[in-house]
Coordinates of C-alpha atoms in Angstrom, one line a residue:
M68 CA 89.5 116.1 107.6
A69 CA 93.9 116.0 107.6
T70 CA 95.4 115.6 104.2
F71 CA 98.2 113.9 103.2
A72 CA 99.6 116.2 101.5
G73 CA 102.7 117.8 102.9
G74 CA 104.7 120.0 105.6
D75 CA 103.1 120.5 109.3
K76 CA 99.6 118.3 107.7
D77 CA 101.5 114.9 107.2
C78 CA 101.5 115.3 110.9
G79 CA 97.9 114.5 110.5
F80 CA 98.1 110.9 110.3
L81 CA 99.4 110.6 113.2
I82 CA 97.1 112.8 115.4
D83 CA 93.9 110.1 113.6
V84 CA 95.6 107.0 114.1
L85 CA 96.1 108.8 117.7
E86 CA 93.1 110.2 118.4
G87 CA 91.5 106.1 117.4
R88 CA 90.1 108.1 113.9
W89 CA 91.9 105.1 113.0
R90 CA 89.5 104.6 109.7
N91 CA 91.0 108.2 108.2
A92 CA 94.1 107.3 109.0
M93 CA 94.1 103.9 106.6
E94 CA 92.1 106.1 103.7
L95 CA 95.4 108.3 104.4
A96 CA 97.7 105.6 103.9
A97 CA 96.4 104.0 101.1
D98 CA 96.3 106.8 99.2
H99 CA 100.4 107.3 100.1
L100 CA 101.8 104.6 101.4
L101 CA 103.4 103.6 98.1
A102 CA 103.7 107.6 96.4
R103 CA 106.1 108.7 99.1
S104 CA 108.9 107.3 100.5
N105 CA 109.7 109.4 102.7
T106 CA 106.5 108.7 104.8
K107 CA 106.9 105.0 105.1
G108 CA 108.0 103.9 107.8
V109 CA 105.3 106.2 109.4
V110 CA 102.6 104.4 107.7
Q111 CA 103.3 101.4 108.4
L112 CA 104.3 101.7 112.2
G113 CA 100.1 103.8 112.8
L114 CA 99.2 100.4 110.6
A115 CA 101.0 98.9 113.1
T116 CA 99.5 100.3 115.6
I117 CA 96.6 100.2 114.6
A118 CA 96.3 96.7 113.7
R119 CA 97.3 95.8 116.8
H120 CA 94.5 97.3 118.2
Q121 CA 92.6 95.9 116.5
G122 CA 93.3 92.9 116.7
S123 CA 94.3 91.7 113.9
P124 CA 97.8 91.0 114.4
D125 CA 99.6 89.2 111.3
T126 CA 98.9 92.4 109.3
A127 CA 100.3 94.7 112.4
W128 CA 103.6 91.4 111.4
E129 CA 103.8 92.2 108.1
L130 CA 104.1 95.8 108.6
I131 CA 106.9 94.9 110.6
R132 CA 108.7 92.3 108.2
Q133 CA 108.6 94.4 105.6
A134 CA 111.2 97.3 107.8
F135 CA 113.0 94.2 109.5
P136 CA 113.8 91.6 107.0
N137 CA 115.9 89.9 108.9
G138 CA 113.6 90.3 112.4
P139 CA 115.4 91.2 115.8
D140 CA 118.5 90.3 113.7
T141 CA 117.9 93.2 111.1
Q142 CA 121.2 95.6 111.0
P143 CA 119.9 99.7 112.0
G144 CA 120.8 101.7 109.8
D145 CA 118.4 101.2 106.7
C146 CA 115.6 103.4 108.4
V147 CA 114.0 105.8 109.8
L148 CA 116.4 105.5 113.6
V149 CA 112.8 106.5 116.0
V150 CA 110.4 104.7 113.4
A151 CA 112.0 101.2 113.6
T152 CA 112.8 101.5 117.9
A153 CA 109.2 102.1 117.7
L154 CA 107.9 99.2 115.4
Q155 CA 111.0 97.0 116.7
R156 CA 108.9 98.4 121.0
L157 CA 105.7 97.2 119.4
A158 CA 106.9 93.9 118.1
V159 CA 108.0 93.4 122.0
Q160 CA 104.5 94.3 122.8
M161 CA 103.0 91.8 120.1
A162 CA 105.4 88.8 121.9
I163 CA 104.0 89.5 124.2
D164 CA 100.5 89.3 124.1
V165 CA 101.1 85.7 122.9
N166 CA 103.3 84.9 125.9
D167 CA 106.3 85.0 123.4
L168 CA 108.4 85.8 125.9
S169 CA 111.6 84.5 123.8
S170 CA 110.8 86.3 120.7
A171 CA 110.2 89.9 123.1
R172 CA 113.4 89.2 124.4
D173 CA 114.7 88.9 121.1
W174 CA 113.3 92.5 119.6
L175 CA 114.1 93.8 122.9
E176 CA 117.3 92.9 122.6
A177 CA 117.5 94.0 119.3
H178 CA 116.4 97.4 120.2
A179 CA 118.8 98.0 122.7
R180 CA 121.1 97.3 120.0
W181 CA 119.8 99.9 118.0
L182 CA 120.2 102.8 120.7
D183 CA 123.4 101.4 121.2
W184 CA 124.2 102.2 117.3
S185 CA 122.8 105.7 117.4
G186 CA 124.3 106.5 121.2
T187 CA 120.6 108.2 121.5
I188 CA 118.6 108.2 124.7
I189 CA 115.4 108.4 122.7
G190 CA 112.9 105.1 123.5
R191 CA 115.7 104.1 127.0
A192 CA 112.9 104.9 128.9
D193 CA 110.4 103.1 127.2
Q194 CA 112.8 99.7 126.8
L195 CA 113.0 99.5 130.7
L196 CA 109.0 99.9 130.5
L197 CA 109.3 96.8 128.1
W198 CA 112.0 94.7 130.1
A199 CA 109.6 95.1 133.4
R200 CA 106.5 93.5 131.2
L201 CA 108.7 90.8 129.8
H202 CA 109.4 90.0 133.8
L203 CA 105.4 90.5 135.0
A204 CA 105.0 88.5 131.9
R205 CA 107.7 86.0 133.3
D206 CA 106.1 86.1 136.9
D207 CA 109.5 87.1 138.5
G208 CA 108.0 90.8 139.9
P209 CA 111.9 91.7 141.6
R210 CA 113.5 91.8 138.1
A211 CA 110.2 93.3 136.9
R212 CA 110.5 96.2 139.5
R213 CA 114.2 96.8 139.3
A214 CA 114.3 97.2 135.1

């Protein structure tokens, strides 16, 4: 059983999320989410991802709101970039899931602002895929192919 004790063992939570051992991941998170501020964002991301896939979007949105109190208007700089942008991409996916395409666009634009602010290229390909998914949801195949 993976632990949350530190070092390489912190990866156990993420491995549990990725490999579908969600009960174990949730137990690790419940034991340690508040205890260790340096892993809080990763735990929020993992739990929000689990919640989405288990059909609990309200839980996922609550975790996203904790990281982005002003929604997509939240300014960059207060949390770990890789975690924050992954949460933004999850917000885009969840908005598209319920055909809230305006919100999906807002989150994608926020994602672009954060990436531009940081100067990173990590997440750019995911962003293009999400633009394509958004265009497809709008029945705009030509724009989806260009994205």
